Coordinates of C-alpha atoms and ligand atoms in Angstrom, one line a residue:
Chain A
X1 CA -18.3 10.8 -23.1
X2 CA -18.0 7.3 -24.1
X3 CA -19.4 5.2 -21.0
X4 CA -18.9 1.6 -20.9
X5 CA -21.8 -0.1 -18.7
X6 CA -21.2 -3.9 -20.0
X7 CA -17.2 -3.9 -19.4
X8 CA -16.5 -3.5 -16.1
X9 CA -12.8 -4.4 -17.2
X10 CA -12.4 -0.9 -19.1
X11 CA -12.8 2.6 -17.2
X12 CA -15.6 4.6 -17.9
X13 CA -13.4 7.6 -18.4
X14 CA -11.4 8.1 -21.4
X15 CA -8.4 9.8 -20.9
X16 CA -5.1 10.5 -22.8
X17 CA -1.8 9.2 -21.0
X18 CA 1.4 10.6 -20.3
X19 CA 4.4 8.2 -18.7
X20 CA 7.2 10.7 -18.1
X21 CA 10.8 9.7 -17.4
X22 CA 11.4 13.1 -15.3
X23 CA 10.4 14.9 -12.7
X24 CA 10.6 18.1 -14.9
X25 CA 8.6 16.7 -18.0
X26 CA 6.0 15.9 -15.3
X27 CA 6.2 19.3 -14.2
X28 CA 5.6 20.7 -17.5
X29 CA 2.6 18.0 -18.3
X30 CA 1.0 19.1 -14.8
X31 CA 1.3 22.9 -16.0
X32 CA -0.2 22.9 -19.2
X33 CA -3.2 20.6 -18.3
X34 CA -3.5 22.0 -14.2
X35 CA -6.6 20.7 -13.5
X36 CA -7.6 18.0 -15.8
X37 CA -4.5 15.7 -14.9
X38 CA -4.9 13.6 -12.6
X39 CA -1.3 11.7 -11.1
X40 CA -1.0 8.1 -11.3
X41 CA 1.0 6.2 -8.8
X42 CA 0.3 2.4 -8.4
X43 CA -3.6 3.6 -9.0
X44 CA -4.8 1.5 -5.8
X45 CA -6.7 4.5 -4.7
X46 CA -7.2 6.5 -8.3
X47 CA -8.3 3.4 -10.2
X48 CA -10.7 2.2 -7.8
X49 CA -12.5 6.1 -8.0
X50 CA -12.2 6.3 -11.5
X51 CA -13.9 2.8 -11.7
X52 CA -17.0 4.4 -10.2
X53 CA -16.5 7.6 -11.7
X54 CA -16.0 9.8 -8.8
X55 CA -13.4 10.9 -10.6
X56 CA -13.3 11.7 -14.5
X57 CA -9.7 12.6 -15.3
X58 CA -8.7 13.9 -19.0
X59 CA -5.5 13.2 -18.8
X60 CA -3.5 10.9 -16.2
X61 CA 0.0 10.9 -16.0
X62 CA 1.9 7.9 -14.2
X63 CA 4.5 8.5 -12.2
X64 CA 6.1 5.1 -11.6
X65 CA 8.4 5.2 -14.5
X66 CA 10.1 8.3 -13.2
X67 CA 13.4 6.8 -11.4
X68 CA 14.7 9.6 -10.0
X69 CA 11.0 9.5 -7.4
X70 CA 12.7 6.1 -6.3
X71 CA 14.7 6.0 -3.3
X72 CA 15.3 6.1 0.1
X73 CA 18.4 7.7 1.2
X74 CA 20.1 7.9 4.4
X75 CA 21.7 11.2 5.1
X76 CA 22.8 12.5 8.0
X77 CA 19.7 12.5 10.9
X78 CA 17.3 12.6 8.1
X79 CA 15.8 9.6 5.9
X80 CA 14.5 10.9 2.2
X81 CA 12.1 9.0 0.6
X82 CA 11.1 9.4 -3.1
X83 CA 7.2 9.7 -3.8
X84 CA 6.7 7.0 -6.1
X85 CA 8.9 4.5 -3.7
X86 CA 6.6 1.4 -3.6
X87 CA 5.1 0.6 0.1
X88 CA 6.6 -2.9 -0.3
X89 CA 10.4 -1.1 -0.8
X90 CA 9.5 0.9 2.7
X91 CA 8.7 -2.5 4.3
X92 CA 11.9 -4.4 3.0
X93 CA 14.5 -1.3 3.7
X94 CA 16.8 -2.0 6.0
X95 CA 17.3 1.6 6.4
X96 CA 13.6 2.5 7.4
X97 CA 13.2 -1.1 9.5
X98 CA 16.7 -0.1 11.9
X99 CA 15.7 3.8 11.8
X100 CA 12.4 4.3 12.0
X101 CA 10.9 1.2 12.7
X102 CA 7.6 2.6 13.4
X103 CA 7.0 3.0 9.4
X104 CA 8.0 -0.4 9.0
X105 CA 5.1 -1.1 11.1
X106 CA 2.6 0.4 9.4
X107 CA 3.3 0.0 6.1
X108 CA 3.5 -3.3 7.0
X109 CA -0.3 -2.9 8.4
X110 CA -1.5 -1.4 4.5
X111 CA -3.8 -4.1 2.4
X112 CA -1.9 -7.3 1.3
X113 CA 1.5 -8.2 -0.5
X114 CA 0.0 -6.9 -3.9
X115 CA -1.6 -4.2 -2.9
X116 CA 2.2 -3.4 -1.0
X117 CA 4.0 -4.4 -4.0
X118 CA 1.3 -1.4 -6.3
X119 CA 1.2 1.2 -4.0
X120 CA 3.4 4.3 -3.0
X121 CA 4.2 6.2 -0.1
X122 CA 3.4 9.1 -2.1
X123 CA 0.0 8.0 -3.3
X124 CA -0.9 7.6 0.3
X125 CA 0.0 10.8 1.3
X126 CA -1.6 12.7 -1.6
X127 CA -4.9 10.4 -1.5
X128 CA -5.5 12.3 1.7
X129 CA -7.3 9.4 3.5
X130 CA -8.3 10.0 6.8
X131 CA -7.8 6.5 7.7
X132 CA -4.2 6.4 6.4
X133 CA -2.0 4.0 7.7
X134 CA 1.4 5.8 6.7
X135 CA 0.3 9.3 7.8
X136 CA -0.4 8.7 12.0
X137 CA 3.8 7.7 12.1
X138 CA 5.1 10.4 10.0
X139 CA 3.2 12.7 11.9
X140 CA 4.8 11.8 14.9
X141 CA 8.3 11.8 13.0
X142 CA 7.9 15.7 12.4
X143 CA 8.0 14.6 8.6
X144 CA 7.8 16.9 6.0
X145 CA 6.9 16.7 2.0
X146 CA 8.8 19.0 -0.6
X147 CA 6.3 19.6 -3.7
X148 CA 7.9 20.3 -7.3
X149 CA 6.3 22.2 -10.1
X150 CA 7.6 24.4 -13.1
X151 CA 7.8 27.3 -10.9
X152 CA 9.4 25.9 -8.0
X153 CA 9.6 23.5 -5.3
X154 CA 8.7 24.0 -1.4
X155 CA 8.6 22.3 1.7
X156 CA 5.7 21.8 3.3
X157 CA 5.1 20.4 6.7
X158 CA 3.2 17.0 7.2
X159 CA 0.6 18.6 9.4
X160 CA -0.3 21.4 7.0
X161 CA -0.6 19.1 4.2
X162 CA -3.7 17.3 4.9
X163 CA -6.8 19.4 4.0
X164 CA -10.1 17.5 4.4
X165 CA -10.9 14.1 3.3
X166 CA -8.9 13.6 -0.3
X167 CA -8.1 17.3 0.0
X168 CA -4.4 18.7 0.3
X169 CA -2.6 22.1 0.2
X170 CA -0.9 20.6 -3.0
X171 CA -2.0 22.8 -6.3
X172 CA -3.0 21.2 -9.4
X173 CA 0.1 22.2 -11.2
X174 CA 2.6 20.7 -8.5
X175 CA 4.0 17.0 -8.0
X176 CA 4.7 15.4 -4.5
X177 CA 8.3 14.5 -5.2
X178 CA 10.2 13.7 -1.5
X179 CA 9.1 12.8 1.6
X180 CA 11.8 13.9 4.3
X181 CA 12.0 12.3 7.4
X182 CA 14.2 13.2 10.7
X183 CA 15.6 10.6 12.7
X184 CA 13.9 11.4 16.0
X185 CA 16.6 11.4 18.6
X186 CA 18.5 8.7 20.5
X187 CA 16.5 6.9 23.0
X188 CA 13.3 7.7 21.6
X189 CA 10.1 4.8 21.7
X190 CA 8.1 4.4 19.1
X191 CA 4.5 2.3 18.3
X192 CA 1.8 1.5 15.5
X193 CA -1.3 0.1 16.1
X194 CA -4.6 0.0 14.0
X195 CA -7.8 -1.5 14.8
X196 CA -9.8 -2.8 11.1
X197 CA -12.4 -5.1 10.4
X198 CA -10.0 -7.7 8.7
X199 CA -6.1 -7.2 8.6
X200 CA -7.0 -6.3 4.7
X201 CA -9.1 -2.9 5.7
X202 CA -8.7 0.4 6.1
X203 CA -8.4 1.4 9.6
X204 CA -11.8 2.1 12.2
X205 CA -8.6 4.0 13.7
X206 CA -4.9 3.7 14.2
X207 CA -2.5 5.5 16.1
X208 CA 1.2 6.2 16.2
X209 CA 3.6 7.4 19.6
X210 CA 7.1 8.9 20.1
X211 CA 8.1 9.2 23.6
X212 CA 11.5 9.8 24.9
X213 CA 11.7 9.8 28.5
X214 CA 14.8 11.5 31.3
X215 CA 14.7 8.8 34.2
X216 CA 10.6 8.7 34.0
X217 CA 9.9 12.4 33.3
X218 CA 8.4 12.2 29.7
X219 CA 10.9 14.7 27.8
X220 CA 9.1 14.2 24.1
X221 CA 6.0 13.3 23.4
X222 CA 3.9 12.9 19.8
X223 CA 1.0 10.7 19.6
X224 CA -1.3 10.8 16.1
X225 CA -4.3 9.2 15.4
X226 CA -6.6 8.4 11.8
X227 CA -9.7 7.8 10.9
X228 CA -11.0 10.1 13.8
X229 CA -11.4 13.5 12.2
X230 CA -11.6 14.7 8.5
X231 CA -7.7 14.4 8.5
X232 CA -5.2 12.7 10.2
X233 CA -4.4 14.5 13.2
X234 CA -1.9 15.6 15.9
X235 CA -3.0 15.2 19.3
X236 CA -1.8 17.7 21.3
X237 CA -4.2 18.3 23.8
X238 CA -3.1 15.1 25.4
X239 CA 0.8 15.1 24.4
X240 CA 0.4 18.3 26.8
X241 CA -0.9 16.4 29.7
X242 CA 2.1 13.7 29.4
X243 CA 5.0 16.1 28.1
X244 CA 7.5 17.6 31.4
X245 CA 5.4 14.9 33.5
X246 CA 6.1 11.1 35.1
X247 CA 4.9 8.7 33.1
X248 CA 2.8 7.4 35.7
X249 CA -0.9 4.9 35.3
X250 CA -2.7 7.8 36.6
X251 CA -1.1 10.2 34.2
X252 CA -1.9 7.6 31.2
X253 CA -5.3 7.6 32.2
X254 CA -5.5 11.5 32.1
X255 CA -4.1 11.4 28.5
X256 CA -6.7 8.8 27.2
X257 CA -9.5 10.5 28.6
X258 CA -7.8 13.5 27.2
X259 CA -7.2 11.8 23.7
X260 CA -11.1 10.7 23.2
X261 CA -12.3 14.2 24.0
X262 CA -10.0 15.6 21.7
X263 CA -10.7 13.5 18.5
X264 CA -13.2 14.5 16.3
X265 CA -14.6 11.0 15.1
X266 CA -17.9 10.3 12.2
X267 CA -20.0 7.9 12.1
X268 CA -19.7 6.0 8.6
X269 CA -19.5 2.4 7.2
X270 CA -16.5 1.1 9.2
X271 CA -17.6 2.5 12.5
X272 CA -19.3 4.6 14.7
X273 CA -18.5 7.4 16.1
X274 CA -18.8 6.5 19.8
X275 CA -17.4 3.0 19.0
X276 CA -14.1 4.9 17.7
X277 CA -14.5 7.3 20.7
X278 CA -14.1 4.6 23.0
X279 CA -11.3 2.0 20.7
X280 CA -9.3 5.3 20.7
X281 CA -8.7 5.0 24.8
X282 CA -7.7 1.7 24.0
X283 CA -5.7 2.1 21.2
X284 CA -3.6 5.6 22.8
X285 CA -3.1 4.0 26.2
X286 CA -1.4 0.7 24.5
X287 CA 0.3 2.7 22.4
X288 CA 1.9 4.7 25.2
X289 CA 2.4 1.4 26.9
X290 CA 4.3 -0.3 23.9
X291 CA 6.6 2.8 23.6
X292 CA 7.4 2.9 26.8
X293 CA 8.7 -0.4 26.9
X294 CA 10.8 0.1 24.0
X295 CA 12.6 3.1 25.3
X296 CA 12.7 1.1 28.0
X297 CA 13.8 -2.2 26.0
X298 CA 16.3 0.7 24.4
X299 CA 18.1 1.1 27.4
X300 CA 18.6 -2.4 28.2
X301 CA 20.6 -3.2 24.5
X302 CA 22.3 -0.3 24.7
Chain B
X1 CA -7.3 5.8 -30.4
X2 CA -5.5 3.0 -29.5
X3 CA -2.0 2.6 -28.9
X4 CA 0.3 -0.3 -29.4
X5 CA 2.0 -2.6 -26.5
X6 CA 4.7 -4.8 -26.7
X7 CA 5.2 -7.4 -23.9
X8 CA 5.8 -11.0 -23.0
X9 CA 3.2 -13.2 -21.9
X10 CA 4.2 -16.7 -20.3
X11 CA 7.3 -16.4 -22.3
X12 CA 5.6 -15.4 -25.5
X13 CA 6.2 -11.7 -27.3
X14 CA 2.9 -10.2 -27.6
X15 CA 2.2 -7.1 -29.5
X16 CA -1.2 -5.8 -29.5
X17 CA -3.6 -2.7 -29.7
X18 CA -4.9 -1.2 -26.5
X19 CA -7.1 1.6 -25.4
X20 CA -5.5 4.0 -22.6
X21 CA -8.4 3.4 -20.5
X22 CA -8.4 -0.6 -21.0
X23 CA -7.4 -2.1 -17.7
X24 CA -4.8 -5.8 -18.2
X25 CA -7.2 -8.0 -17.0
X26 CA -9.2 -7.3 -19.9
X27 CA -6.4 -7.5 -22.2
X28 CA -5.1 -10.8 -20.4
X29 CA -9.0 -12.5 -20.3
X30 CA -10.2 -10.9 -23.9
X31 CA -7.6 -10.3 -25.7
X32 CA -5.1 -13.0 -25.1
X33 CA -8.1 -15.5 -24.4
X34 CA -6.0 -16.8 -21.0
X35 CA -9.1 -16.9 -18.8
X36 CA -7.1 -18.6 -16.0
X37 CA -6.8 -15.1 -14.5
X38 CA -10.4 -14.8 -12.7
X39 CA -12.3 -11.1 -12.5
X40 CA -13.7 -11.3 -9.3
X41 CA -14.2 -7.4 -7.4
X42 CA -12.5 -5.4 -9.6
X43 CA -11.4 -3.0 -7.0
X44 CA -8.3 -4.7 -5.4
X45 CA -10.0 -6.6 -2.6
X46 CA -10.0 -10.1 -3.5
X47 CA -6.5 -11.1 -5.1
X48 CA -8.3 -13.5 -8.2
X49 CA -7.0 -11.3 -10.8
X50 CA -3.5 -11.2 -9.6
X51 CA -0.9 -11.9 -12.1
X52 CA 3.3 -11.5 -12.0
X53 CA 4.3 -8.5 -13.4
X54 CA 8.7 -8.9 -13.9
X55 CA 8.6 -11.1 -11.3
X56 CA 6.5 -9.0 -9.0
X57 CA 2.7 -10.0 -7.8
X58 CA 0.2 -7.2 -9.2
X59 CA -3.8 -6.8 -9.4
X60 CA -4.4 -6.9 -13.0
X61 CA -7.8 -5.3 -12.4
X62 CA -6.0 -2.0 -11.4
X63 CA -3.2 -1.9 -13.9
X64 CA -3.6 0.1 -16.9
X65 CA -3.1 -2.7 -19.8
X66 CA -0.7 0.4 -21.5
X67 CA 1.3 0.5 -18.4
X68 CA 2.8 -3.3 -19.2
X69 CA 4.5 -2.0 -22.3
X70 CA 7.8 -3.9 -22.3
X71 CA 7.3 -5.7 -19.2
X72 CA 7.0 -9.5 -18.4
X73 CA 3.8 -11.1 -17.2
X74 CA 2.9 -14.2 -16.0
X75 CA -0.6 -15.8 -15.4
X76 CA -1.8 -19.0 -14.1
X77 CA -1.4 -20.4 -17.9
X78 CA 2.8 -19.4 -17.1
X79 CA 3.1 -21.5 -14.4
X80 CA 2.2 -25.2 -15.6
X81 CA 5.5 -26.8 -17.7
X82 CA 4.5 -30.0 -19.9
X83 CA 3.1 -31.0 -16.4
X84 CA 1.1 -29.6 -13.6
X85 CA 3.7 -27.4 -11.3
X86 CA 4.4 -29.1 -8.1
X87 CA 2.6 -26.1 -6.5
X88 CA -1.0 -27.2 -8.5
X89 CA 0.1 -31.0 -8.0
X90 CA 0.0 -30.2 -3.8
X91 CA -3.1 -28.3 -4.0
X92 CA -4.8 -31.0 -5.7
X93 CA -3.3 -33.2 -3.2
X94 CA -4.6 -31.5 -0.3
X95 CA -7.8 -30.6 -1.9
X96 CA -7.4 -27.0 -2.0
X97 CA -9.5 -26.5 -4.7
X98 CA -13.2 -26.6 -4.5
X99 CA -15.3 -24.1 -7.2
X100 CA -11.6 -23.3 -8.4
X101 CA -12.4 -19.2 -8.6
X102 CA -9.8 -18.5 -6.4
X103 CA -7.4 -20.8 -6.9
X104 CA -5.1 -19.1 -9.9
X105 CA -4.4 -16.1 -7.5
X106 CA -4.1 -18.3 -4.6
X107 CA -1.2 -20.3 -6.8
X108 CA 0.6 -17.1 -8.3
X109 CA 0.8 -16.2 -4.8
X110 CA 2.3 -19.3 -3.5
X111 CA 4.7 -19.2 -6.5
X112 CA 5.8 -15.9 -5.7
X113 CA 6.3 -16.5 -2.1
X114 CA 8.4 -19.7 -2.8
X115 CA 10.6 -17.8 -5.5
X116 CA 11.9 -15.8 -2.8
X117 CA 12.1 -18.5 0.1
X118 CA 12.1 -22.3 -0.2
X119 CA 11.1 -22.7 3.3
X120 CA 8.1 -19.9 4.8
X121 CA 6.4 -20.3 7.9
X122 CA 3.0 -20.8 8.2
X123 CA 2.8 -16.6 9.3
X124 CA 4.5 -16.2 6.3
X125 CA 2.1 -18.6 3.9
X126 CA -1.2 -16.2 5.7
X127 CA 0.5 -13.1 5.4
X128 CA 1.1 -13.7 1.2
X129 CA -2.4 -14.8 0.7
X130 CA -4.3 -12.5 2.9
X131 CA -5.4 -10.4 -0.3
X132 CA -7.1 -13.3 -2.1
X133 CA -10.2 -14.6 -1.0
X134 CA -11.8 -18.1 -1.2
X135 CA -15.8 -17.7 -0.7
X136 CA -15.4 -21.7 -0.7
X137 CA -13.9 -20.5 2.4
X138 CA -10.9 -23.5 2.0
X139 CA -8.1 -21.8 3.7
X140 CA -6.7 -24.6 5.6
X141 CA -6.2 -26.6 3.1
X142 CA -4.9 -24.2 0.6
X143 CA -2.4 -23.3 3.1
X144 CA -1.4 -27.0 3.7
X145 CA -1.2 -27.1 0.0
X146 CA 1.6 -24.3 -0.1
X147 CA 3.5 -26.2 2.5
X148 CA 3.3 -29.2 0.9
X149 CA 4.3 -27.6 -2.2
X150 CA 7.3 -26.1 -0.2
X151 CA 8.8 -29.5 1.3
X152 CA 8.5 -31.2 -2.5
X153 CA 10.5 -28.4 -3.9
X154 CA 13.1 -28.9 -1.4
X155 CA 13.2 -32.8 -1.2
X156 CA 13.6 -33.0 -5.1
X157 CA 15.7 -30.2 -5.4
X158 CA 14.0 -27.9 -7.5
X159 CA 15.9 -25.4 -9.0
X160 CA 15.6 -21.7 -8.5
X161 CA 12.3 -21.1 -9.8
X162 CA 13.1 -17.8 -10.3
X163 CA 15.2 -18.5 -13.3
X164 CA 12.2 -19.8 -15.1
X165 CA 10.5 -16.5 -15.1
Ligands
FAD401 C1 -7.8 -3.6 -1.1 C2 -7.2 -2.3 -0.6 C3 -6.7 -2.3 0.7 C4 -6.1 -1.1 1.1 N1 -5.6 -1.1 2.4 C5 -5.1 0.0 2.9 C6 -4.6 0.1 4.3 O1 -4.7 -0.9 5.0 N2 -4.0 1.2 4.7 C7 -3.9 2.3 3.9 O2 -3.3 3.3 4.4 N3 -4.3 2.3 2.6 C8 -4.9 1.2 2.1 N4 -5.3 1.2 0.8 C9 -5.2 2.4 0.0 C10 -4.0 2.5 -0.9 O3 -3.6 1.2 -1.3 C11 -2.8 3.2 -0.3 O4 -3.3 4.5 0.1 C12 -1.7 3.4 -1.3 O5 -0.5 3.8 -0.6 C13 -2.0 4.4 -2.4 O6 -0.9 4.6 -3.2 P1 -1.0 4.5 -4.8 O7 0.4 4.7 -5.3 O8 -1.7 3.3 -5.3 O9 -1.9 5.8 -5.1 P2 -2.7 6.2 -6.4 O10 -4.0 5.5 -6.4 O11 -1.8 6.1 -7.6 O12 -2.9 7.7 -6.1 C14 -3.7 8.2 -5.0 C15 -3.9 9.7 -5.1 O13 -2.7 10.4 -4.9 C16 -2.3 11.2 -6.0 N5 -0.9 11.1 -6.2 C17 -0.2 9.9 -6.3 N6 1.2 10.2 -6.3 C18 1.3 11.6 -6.3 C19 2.4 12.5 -6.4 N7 3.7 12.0 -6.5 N8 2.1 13.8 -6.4 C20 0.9 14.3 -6.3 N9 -0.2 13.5 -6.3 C21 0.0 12.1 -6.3 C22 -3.2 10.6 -7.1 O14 -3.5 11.6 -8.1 C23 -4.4 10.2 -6.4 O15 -5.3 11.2 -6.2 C24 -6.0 0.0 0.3 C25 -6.4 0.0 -1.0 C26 -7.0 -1.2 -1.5 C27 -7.5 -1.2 -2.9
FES402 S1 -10.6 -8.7 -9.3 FE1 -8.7 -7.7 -8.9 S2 -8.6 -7.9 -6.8 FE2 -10.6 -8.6 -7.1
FES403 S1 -12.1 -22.6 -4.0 FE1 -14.0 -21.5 -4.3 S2 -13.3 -19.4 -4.0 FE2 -11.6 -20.6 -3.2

C-alpha cells in the first residue's frame, strides 16, 4: 500500500471514489463493495481517522451530492431530516429552531461555523461518538433513523442504534438515509447543556431534558446524557424517580443522585471518570431546572 | 490514477489532475502555488486552512481536492482587488497581525461573516472565528479589526460583497 510519510496533505490510504447522485446508486455501490466502502459525509470525523490510519477504506463513497438526503420537512407532528443535511442547515431552520429548539441548541454547541457548515446530522449519528452532541436531544425526542439498502429499508429506533463507541446496528451494505423526528407534545420543556474544555471540544459530558408537567406533577420525563458510557444513553433510572411525581428540590436532588449512579462514565483524555460523575449532578439538575422554567415560560406566552 | 478537476479559483478556471486521496489544501498550496492558505493541524481544529467553497467557509485540510470538481473557491489570494480589501486594511490598522500564520483564515472568516451581515455583534464576530486559532494569541485586536472593517464597509457604502464572489 502506497504510504505517504512526508505529505501530510495527502491520505495515507488510497482508495477509489464514488459520488453518487441517488440514494439507490449508493445502495447498489454499498452492496457490491459491503465492507470495504466506507461513507463520506462532510469527512469531519472519517478524514481525521483516515489521516492517522485507523481507518483504511478501499473505496469511499460521498454522500453529499445526493440531493434527495437534503431536507428537512415538516409534516404533520413529525420533523424528517435527510442524513446528509449539513449541521449548519439544522442551526439556520426555522422549522427545527420554532419546533424543536432543543436541536437548535446543540447543533449550535458542535465545533465552529466551518466545521457546522462540513458536517451532517447523519455523519454524527453514524460516527457513533459517545460524546455526541446531536445524539443526547434526539434521544429525548423519541427520534428514530430509517436505513436504506438494496434489499430494503427499516426503521430503527434511536436508542437501538448506538452500539459501542463508533459501533452501530447499521450493516455494511445499508445507508443512513432519514432521521424522523416527533414533535413532542404541547407544553413540553426542553434543555441542552454540555460541559467541554473550550466551546470548540467534544463534550466531557452533555445532557438533554423533556419534561412536561400537569399543574407540578411531572407527566413526561426524558433526560439523556454523552460522553458517560460507551454510547449515548437514556437515563431511566432517574426519569423514574421524577415521572408521576411533584417536581419538588428534594425530588431533583433524588434524580441527580440517581443520575450519577446510573451513568457508566471512563476515565480518558477529556476527563475523569469521577470528575464526569460529579459534572453529571450538575449538569442533570440544571438541565431539569432550565426545562422547567420553559414549560413554565410556555405557559406564560401562551 | 489520477482523475481530472475542473473548478474556479479566485475567479480563474482551473483544470488540473488529482489523486482521489489528495486532500485541497494540497492542491490549493502545491499545485496552484497560492500558499496564502496556511497548513497548520491538519485535522480541523485550528481554522488556518479555511478557504470559501461557493460562497460557503470549509477546512481545506478535510476536503477531498476531487470533491471541488465544478465548484468555486476562494482563498486569501481571492479576496485582495488591485488594493488591500478593507478587511486586511483594518487588520493592519488595528495590528491584528503579528507572525501572520493565522491571519488568512482569520480574514476569510471575517469576509464570510460580513457577506451575510454588514453590522455583527461582537458575540457574533467570536462565535465566526472560534475555529481559527492565533498562538500569537492576538484576539482582541483581530476582533477590533473585524469591527472596524464592518463600520468602513458601511460608512463608504460598499457594495454587496457577495456579488464579487
Ligand atoms: C475540530 C472538530 C470539532 C468537533 N466538535 C464537535 C462537537 O462539538 N460536537 C460533536 O458532536 N461533534 C464534533 N465534531 C465531530 C464531527 O464534526 C461531527 O460528528 C459531524 O457531525 C460529523 O459529520 P460528518 O458529515 O462530517 O461525518 P463524516 O466524517 O463524513 O462521517 C462520520 C461517520 O459516519 C459515517 N456516515 C456518514 N454519513 C452516513 C450515512 N448517511 N449512512 C451511513 N454512514 C454514514 C461515515 O462512514 C463515518 O464513519 C468535531 C470534529 C472536529 C474535527
Ligand atoms: S489545518 Fe485545517 S483546521 Fe488546522
Ligand atoms: S498572528 Fe500569529 S497565529 Fe495569529
Amino acid at each position: 500500500m502506497y504510504i505517504n510519510r512526508v505529505n501530510t496533505k495527502i491520505l495515507p490510504v488510497e482508495f477509489k471514489y464514488f459520488a453518487p447522485k441517488t440514494v439507490s446508486e449508493a445502495a447498489s455501490i454499498l452492496n457490491r463493495y459491503g465492507e470495504e466502502v466506507r461513507i463520506l459525509a462532510g469527512g469531519t470525523d472519517l478524514l481525521v481517522k483516515v489521516k492517522q490510519r485507523l481507518i483504511e477504506p478501499k473505496y469511499i463513497l460521498n454522500v453529499k451530492g445526493i440531493e434527495e438526503l437534503r431536507f428537512i420537512e415538516d409534516r404533520s407532528g413529525e420533523i424528517g431530516v435527510g442524513a446528509a443535511t449539513k449541521l449548519s442547515e439544522l442551526v439556520g431552520s426555522e422549522i427545527i429552531k420554532e419546533k424543536l429548539p432543543v436541536l437548535h441548541e446543540a447543533a449550535e454547541a458542535v465545533g465552529s461555523v466551518q466545521i457546522r457548515n462540513m458536517g451532517t446530522i447523519g455523519g454524527n449519528l453514524c460516527n457513533a461518538s459517545p460524546a455526541s452532541d446531536l445524539a443526547p436531544p434526539l434521544l429525548v425526542l423519541n427520534t428514530s433513523v430509517k436505513a436504506y439498502s438494496s434489499s430494503g429499508e427499516r426503521v430503527i429506533p434511536l436508542e437501538k442504534f448506538f452500539l459501542g463507541p463508533g459501533e452501530t446496528v447499521l450493516k455494511p451494505d445499508e445507508l443512513l438515509v432519514e432521521i424522523k423526528i416527533p414533535c413532542p407534545p404541547e407544553g413540553t420543556g426542553m434543555s441542552f447543556l454540555k460541559v467541554a474544555r473550550t466551546s470548540m471540544d467534544l463534550a466531557k459530558a452533555n445532557v438533554a431534558v423533556a419534561i412536561k408537567l400537569d399543574g407540578n406533577t411531572v407527566k413526561l420525563c426524558r433526560i439523556a446524557m454523552g460522553s458517560v458510557a460507551p454510547t449515548p444513553i437514556r437515563l431511566f433510572q432517574t426519569e423514574k424517580i421524577l415521572l408521576g411525581s411533584e417536581f419538588t428540590d428534594g425530588k431533583i436532588e433524588r434524580a441527580v443522585q440517581t443520575a450519577s449512579e446510573e451513568i457508566k462514565p471512563i476515565t480518558d483524555i477529556r476527563s475523569t471518570a469521577e470528575y464526569r460523575r460529579e459534572v453529571s449532578k450538575v449538569l442533570v439538575r440544571r438541565a431539569l431546572k432550565k426545562a422547567y422554567e420553559r414549560v413554565k415560560e410556555g405557559e406564560i406566552n401562551g | 490514477m489520477g482523475e481530472i478537476i475542473e473548478f474556479t479559483v479566485n475567479g480563474l478556471k482551473r483544470r488540473i489532475e488529482v489523486e482521489p486521496n489528495e486532500l485541497l489544501i494540497n492542491v490549493i498550496r502545491g499545485k496552484l502555488g497560492l500558499t496564502g492558505t496556511k497548513y497548520g493541524c491538519g485535522i480541523g481544529e485550528c481554522g488556518s486552512c479555511t478557504v470559501l467553497i461557493d460562497g460557503e467557509p470549509a477546512l481545506s485540510c478535510l476536503t477531498l481536492a476531487i470533491e471541488v470538481d465544478g465548484r468555486e473557491i476562494v482563498t486569501i489570494e481571492g479576496i485582495a482587488e488591485n488594493e488591500l480589501n478593507h478587511i486586511q486594511e483594518a487588520f493592519l490598522d488595528q495590528g491584528a497581525v503579528q507572525c501572520g500564520f493565522c491571519t488568512p483564515g482569520m480574514i476569510i472568516m471575517a469576509k464570510y461573516l460580513l457577506n451575510k451581515k454588514r453590522n455583527p455583534t461582537e458575540k457574533e464576530i467570536k462565535e465566526h472565528i472560534k475555529g481559527n486559532l492565533c498562538r500569537c494569541t492576538g484576539y482582541i485586536n483581530i476582533i477590533k479589526a473585524i469591527k472596524e472593517a464592518a463600520e468602513k464597509m458601511q460608512n463608504s457604502n460598499v457594495k454587496a460583497i457577495s456579488k464579487e464572489l
